[in-house]
Amino acid sequence: FVGPTTHMMMDYSSLQALELLRTCQYSNQKNERQKHATLFSTMDYTKTTGGQKLLKTVIVQPSKDLETIRARQNAVKELVDNAELFEGLAQVMKNIPKDHESVCLNFIVNVHPPSDRSKWICQAVSRLIRLRALLRTLPMLQDALQKTHSLLFGAIRIAASSEAFAATLSTLSTTLIEEENMELQKAKNNVTHQIFAVQSEKNSVLDIARREFCQISEEIHQLADHYRTSLGLPTLKLLYAAKRNFYFVVGKQQQGQEQSAGEIEVPDVFIPLRSPNAATKVSYSTLELNVLNARLETALGDCFDIIFNTFHDLVERIHGNARYLRGLSEALNLLDLLLSFATYAKEMSPDQCTCPEVEADGPLLIVEGRHPVLSSKNDGFQSNSTYLSS
């Protein structure tokens, strides 16, 4: 076995003894003293899950490449020295989705659409809206990095400046409706939200199918109102389920005090959809409702066909830019890591934090060194100097 030449490898015993990720002293994870009990928890100021995973990797497998180490040092030093740059990038990171890595990965992996088109459309809309939110932060990121000098910041700016992102954002902005992401996520099973996810006048056939859907839905609600007034059923409820479309349920107040669910007297126009002896509420339909449901299903099928094809083609085009999305995700993780290091350095006083000089060979010299974990937990920590000859 030949280990990597650019990274240091540590076994499990070393990781446990050094308490890099998990402490040995406090086994109770809910203990308040756990907050700054490991090197990772002490230095973790990341804002995204991808940046947090990269920080763990850097701690567990520290780099041995001098150019990589010096590039990180220069970037962190620039953040510490330039307060305007630090604040600008920190503000950008607040606007970037916490799960940006997952957002990009959804389009990097080519997943074939499932048989359930409604479910796939809902997932696609949610993912596309999250991607649009991510791409809208890139111009702000490019502006913040415009006057930077560090090599890593230049690489991050290049990764965020791909022309493919501008084209994708333009397509998403002209295709998807402008609606809050959370509202669409809460409406996962709401058919109306799904068929109206595409902007109007984008497809004339889709606009006709949606108008037909709305018209039939209105007729169904008018039919329910007609039954309530003409048949004396004020508690008649109109419900919807994806597998059986619209149906009726009679409320408890309509049953009377001495009648059970199986003894409800309803007009002959209602057709029971469940056994009359069922313990739960009995659901009903009518011939008129069945006709309207059939028309509604046809209109809904037309909408789903067009929307499915629209989003499927859009996802396929985004998948063609997978390498740019992967590069963007890695660049954002790196930026989050650098900001975490800079935040930690700013939290320390000038006499507690310094940038070490790293050479390819020579002795190890530490003057008044302080353990980051012990130093943060004990104000009276005694610094120590170390010298190891090569």
Short mmCIF file of N, CA and C in Angstrom, two decimals, residues 82-162:
data_model
loop_
_atom_site.label_atom_id
_atom_site.label_comp_id
_atom_site.label_asym_id
_atom_site.label_seq_id
_atom_site.Cartn_x
_atom_site.Cartn_y
_atom_site.Cartn_z
N ASN A 82 -8.24 42.55 5.42
CA ASN A 82 -9.20 43.36 4.67
C ASN A 82 -10.60 43.15 5.24
N ALA A 83 -11.00 44.04 6.15
CA ALA A 83 -12.30 43.89 6.81
C ALA A 83 -13.46 44.01 5.83
N GLU A 84 -13.32 44.88 4.83
CA GLU A 84 -14.39 45.05 3.84
C GLU A 84 -14.61 43.78 3.03
N LEU A 85 -13.49 43.15 2.63
CA LEU A 85 -13.59 41.89 1.89
C LEU A 85 -14.21 40.80 2.75
N PHE A 86 -13.79 40.72 4.00
CA PHE A 86 -14.32 39.70 4.90
C PHE A 86 -15.82 39.87 5.09
N GLU A 87 -16.28 41.08 5.35
CA GLU A 87 -17.70 41.33 5.57
C GLU A 87 -18.50 41.07 4.30
N GLY A 88 -17.94 41.45 3.15
CA GLY A 88 -18.66 41.22 1.90
C GLY A 88 -18.85 39.75 1.60
N LEU A 89 -17.79 38.96 1.78
CA LEU A 89 -17.90 37.52 1.52
C LEU A 89 -18.76 36.82 2.57
N ALA A 90 -18.69 37.29 3.80
CA ALA A 90 -19.54 36.71 4.84
C ALA A 90 -21.01 36.94 4.52
N GLN A 91 -21.33 38.11 3.99
CA GLN A 91 -22.72 38.41 3.60
C GLN A 91 -23.16 37.53 2.44
N VAL A 92 -22.25 37.27 1.51
CA VAL A 92 -22.56 36.40 0.38
C VAL A 92 -22.87 34.99 0.88
N MET A 93 -22.06 34.49 1.81
CA MET A 93 -22.26 33.13 2.32
C MET A 93 -23.60 32.99 3.03
N LYS A 94 -24.11 34.07 3.62
CA LYS A 94 -25.42 34.00 4.27
C LYS A 94 -26.53 33.76 3.26
N ASN A 95 -26.34 34.24 2.03
CA ASN A 95 -27.37 34.11 1.00
C ASN A 95 -27.25 32.80 0.23
N ILE A 96 -26.12 32.13 0.34
CA ILE A 96 -25.94 30.87 -0.36
C ILE A 96 -26.67 29.76 0.40
N PRO A 97 -27.44 28.91 -0.28
CA PRO A 97 -28.15 27.83 0.42
C PRO A 97 -27.20 26.96 1.23
N LYS A 98 -27.61 26.59 2.41
CA LYS A 98 -26.78 25.76 3.28
C LYS A 98 -26.44 24.43 2.63
N ASP A 99 -27.37 23.92 1.82
CA ASP A 99 -27.15 22.62 1.17
C ASP A 99 -26.80 22.81 -0.31
N HIS A 100 -26.01 23.82 -0.63
CA HIS A 100 -25.68 24.10 -2.04
C HIS A 100 -25.02 22.89 -2.71
N GLU A 101 -24.27 22.11 -1.94
CA GLU A 101 -23.62 20.93 -2.51
C GLU A 101 -24.66 19.93 -3.00
N SER A 102 -25.71 19.74 -2.22
CA SER A 102 -26.80 18.85 -2.62
C SER A 102 -27.55 19.42 -3.82
N VAL A 103 -27.72 20.74 -3.86
CA VAL A 103 -28.40 21.39 -4.99
C VAL A 103 -27.67 21.08 -6.29
N CYS A 104 -26.35 21.21 -6.28
CA CYS A 104 -25.56 20.94 -7.49
C CYS A 104 -25.53 19.45 -7.81
N LEU A 105 -25.43 18.62 -6.76
CA LEU A 105 -25.34 17.18 -6.98
C LEU A 105 -26.60 16.63 -7.63
N ASN A 106 -27.75 17.23 -7.34
CA ASN A 106 -29.00 16.76 -7.93
C ASN A 106 -28.97 16.80 -9.45
N PHE A 107 -28.18 17.72 -10.02
CA PHE A 107 -28.11 17.85 -11.47
C PHE A 107 -26.84 17.22 -12.05
N ILE A 108 -25.88 16.91 -11.19
CA ILE A 108 -24.67 16.22 -11.66
C ILE A 108 -24.98 14.75 -11.91
N VAL A 109 -25.75 14.14 -11.00
CA VAL A 109 -26.14 12.74 -11.15
C VAL A 109 -27.35 12.69 -12.07
N ASN A 110 -27.24 11.92 -13.13
CA ASN A 110 -28.31 11.82 -14.11
C ASN A 110 -29.32 10.78 -13.66
N VAL A 111 -30.36 11.22 -12.97
CA VAL A 111 -31.39 10.32 -12.46
C VAL A 111 -32.55 10.29 -13.44
N HIS A 112 -32.93 9.10 -13.85
CA HIS A 112 -34.04 8.96 -14.80
C HIS A 112 -35.37 9.24 -14.09
N PRO A 113 -36.29 9.88 -14.76
CA PRO A 113 -37.58 10.20 -14.15
C PRO A 113 -38.33 8.94 -13.74
N PRO A 114 -38.99 8.93 -12.57
CA PRO A 114 -39.77 7.77 -12.15
C PRO A 114 -41.09 7.69 -12.90
N SER A 115 -41.82 6.64 -12.61
CA SER A 115 -43.12 6.46 -13.28
C SER A 115 -44.15 7.47 -12.79
N ASP A 116 -44.00 7.93 -11.55
CA ASP A 116 -44.94 8.90 -10.98
C ASP A 116 -44.52 10.30 -11.45
N ARG A 117 -45.18 10.80 -12.49
CA ARG A 117 -44.79 12.09 -13.06
C ARG A 117 -45.06 13.24 -12.09
N SER A 118 -46.17 13.13 -11.36
CA SER A 118 -46.50 14.20 -10.43
C SER A 118 -45.42 14.37 -9.38
N LYS A 119 -44.95 13.27 -8.83
CA LYS A 119 -43.90 13.33 -7.81
C LYS A 119 -42.61 13.88 -8.41
N TRP A 120 -42.27 13.44 -9.62
CA TRP A 120 -41.03 13.91 -10.25
C TRP A 120 -41.11 15.40 -10.55
N ILE A 121 -42.27 15.87 -11.02
CA ILE A 121 -42.43 17.29 -11.32
C ILE A 121 -42.25 18.12 -10.05
N CYS A 122 -42.83 17.65 -8.95
CA CYS A 122 -42.71 18.37 -7.69
C CYS A 122 -41.25 18.45 -7.25
N GLN A 123 -40.51 17.34 -7.36
CA GLN A 123 -39.10 17.34 -6.98
C GLN A 123 -38.29 18.23 -7.92
N ALA A 124 -38.60 18.17 -9.20
CA ALA A 124 -37.86 18.98 -10.17
C ALA A 124 -38.07 20.47 -9.92
N VAL A 125 -39.31 20.87 -9.64
CA VAL A 125 -39.60 22.29 -9.37
C VAL A 125 -38.82 22.77 -8.15
N SER A 126 -38.84 21.97 -7.09
CA SER A 126 -38.13 22.35 -5.87
C SER A 126 -36.63 22.48 -6.13
N ARG A 127 -36.06 21.55 -6.86
CA ARG A 127 -34.61 21.58 -7.13
C ARG A 127 -34.24 22.75 -8.04
N LEU A 128 -35.08 23.00 -9.04
CA LEU A 128 -34.79 24.10 -9.96
C LEU A 128 -34.87 25.45 -9.27
N ILE A 129 -35.82 25.60 -8.36
CA ILE A 129 -35.94 26.87 -7.63
C ILE A 129 -34.75 27.08 -6.71
N ARG A 130 -34.29 26.00 -6.07
CA ARG A 130 -33.10 26.11 -5.21
C ARG A 130 -31.86 26.44 -6.04
N LEU A 131 -31.76 25.84 -7.23
CA LEU A 131 -30.63 26.15 -8.10
C LEU A 131 -30.69 27.60 -8.55
N ARG A 132 -31.88 28.09 -8.87
CA ARG A 132 -32.02 29.49 -9.28
C ARG A 132 -31.60 30.42 -8.14
N ALA A 133 -31.98 30.09 -6.91
CA ALA A 133 -31.57 30.92 -5.76
C ALA A 133 -30.06 30.93 -5.61
N LEU A 134 -29.42 29.79 -5.85
CA LEU A 134 -27.96 29.72 -5.76
C LEU A 134 -27.30 30.55 -6.85
N LEU A 135 -27.77 30.42 -8.08
CA LEU A 135 -27.15 31.14 -9.21
C LEU A 135 -27.34 32.66 -9.07
N ARG A 136 -28.40 33.08 -8.42
CA ARG A 136 -28.63 34.51 -8.25
C ARG A 136 -27.64 35.15 -7.27
N THR A 137 -26.95 34.35 -6.48
CA THR A 137 -25.94 34.90 -5.57
C THR A 137 -24.58 35.06 -6.23
N LEU A 138 -24.38 34.47 -7.40
CA LEU A 138 -23.05 34.48 -8.02
C LEU A 138 -22.58 35.87 -8.45
N PRO A 139 -23.44 36.75 -9.02
CA PRO A 139 -22.95 38.09 -9.35
C PRO A 139 -22.44 38.84 -8.12
N MET A 140 -23.11 38.67 -6.98
CA MET A 140 -22.65 39.31 -5.76
C MET A 140 -21.30 38.75 -5.33
N LEU A 141 -21.12 37.45 -5.51
CA LEU A 141 -19.84 36.82 -5.18
C LEU A 141 -18.73 37.31 -6.09
N GLN A 142 -19.02 37.43 -7.37
CA GLN A 142 -18.01 37.92 -8.32
C GLN A 142 -17.60 39.35 -7.99
N ASP A 143 -18.56 40.19 -7.61
CA ASP A 143 -18.22 41.58 -7.26
C ASP A 143 -17.35 41.63 -6.01
N ALA A 144 -17.66 40.77 -5.02
CA ALA A 144 -16.88 40.78 -3.78
C ALA A 144 -15.45 40.32 -4.01
N LEU A 145 -15.24 39.44 -4.99
CA LEU A 145 -13.91 38.91 -5.26
C LEU A 145 -13.16 39.69 -6.33
N GLN A 146 -13.74 40.75 -6.82
CA GLN A 146 -13.17 41.47 -7.96
C GLN A 146 -11.77 42.01 -7.67
N LYS A 147 -11.53 42.51 -6.46
CA LYS A 147 -10.26 43.18 -6.15
C LYS A 147 -9.36 42.34 -5.25
N THR A 148 -9.59 41.05 -5.19
CA THR A 148 -8.75 40.18 -4.37
C THR A 148 -7.45 39.86 -5.10
N HIS A 149 -6.44 39.44 -4.33
CA HIS A 149 -5.12 39.16 -4.90
C HIS A 149 -4.69 37.71 -4.69
N SER A 150 -5.30 37.00 -3.76
CA SER A 150 -4.88 35.64 -3.47
C SER A 150 -5.23 34.69 -4.61
N LEU A 151 -4.39 33.69 -4.78
CA LEU A 151 -4.58 32.72 -5.86
C LEU A 151 -5.90 31.97 -5.71
N LEU A 152 -6.24 31.57 -4.49
CA LEU A 152 -7.46 30.79 -4.28
C LEU A 152 -8.70 31.61 -4.57
N PHE A 153 -8.69 32.88 -4.22
CA PHE A 153 -9.85 33.73 -4.52
C PHE A 153 -10.02 33.90 -6.03
N GLY A 154 -8.91 33.96 -6.73
CA GLY A 154 -9.00 34.03 -8.19
C GLY A 154 -9.62 32.78 -8.77
N ALA A 155 -9.25 31.62 -8.22
CA ALA A 155 -9.82 30.36 -8.70
C ALA A 155 -11.31 30.28 -8.38
N ILE A 156 -11.71 30.77 -7.21
CA ILE A 156 -13.13 30.76 -6.85
C ILE A 156 -13.91 31.69 -7.77
N ARG A 157 -13.35 32.85 -8.09
CA ARG A 157 -14.03 33.79 -8.98
C ARG A 157 -14.21 33.19 -10.36
N ILE A 158 -13.21 32.48 -10.86
CA ILE A 158 -13.32 31.84 -12.17
C ILE A 158 -14.40 30.77 -12.15
N ALA A 159 -14.44 29.97 -11.08
CA ALA A 159 -15.44 28.89 -10.99
C ALA A 159 -16.85 29.44 -10.95
N ALA A 160 -17.02 30.65 -10.40
CA ALA A 160 -18.35 31.24 -10.28
C ALA A 160 -18.72 32.11 -11.48
N SER A 161 -17.82 32.24 -12.45
CA SER A 161 -18.06 33.17 -13.56
C SER A 161 -18.33 32.48 -14.88
N SER A 162 -18.67 31.20 -14.84
CA SER A 162 -18.93 30.47 -16.07
C SER A 162 -20.14 31.04 -16.81
#
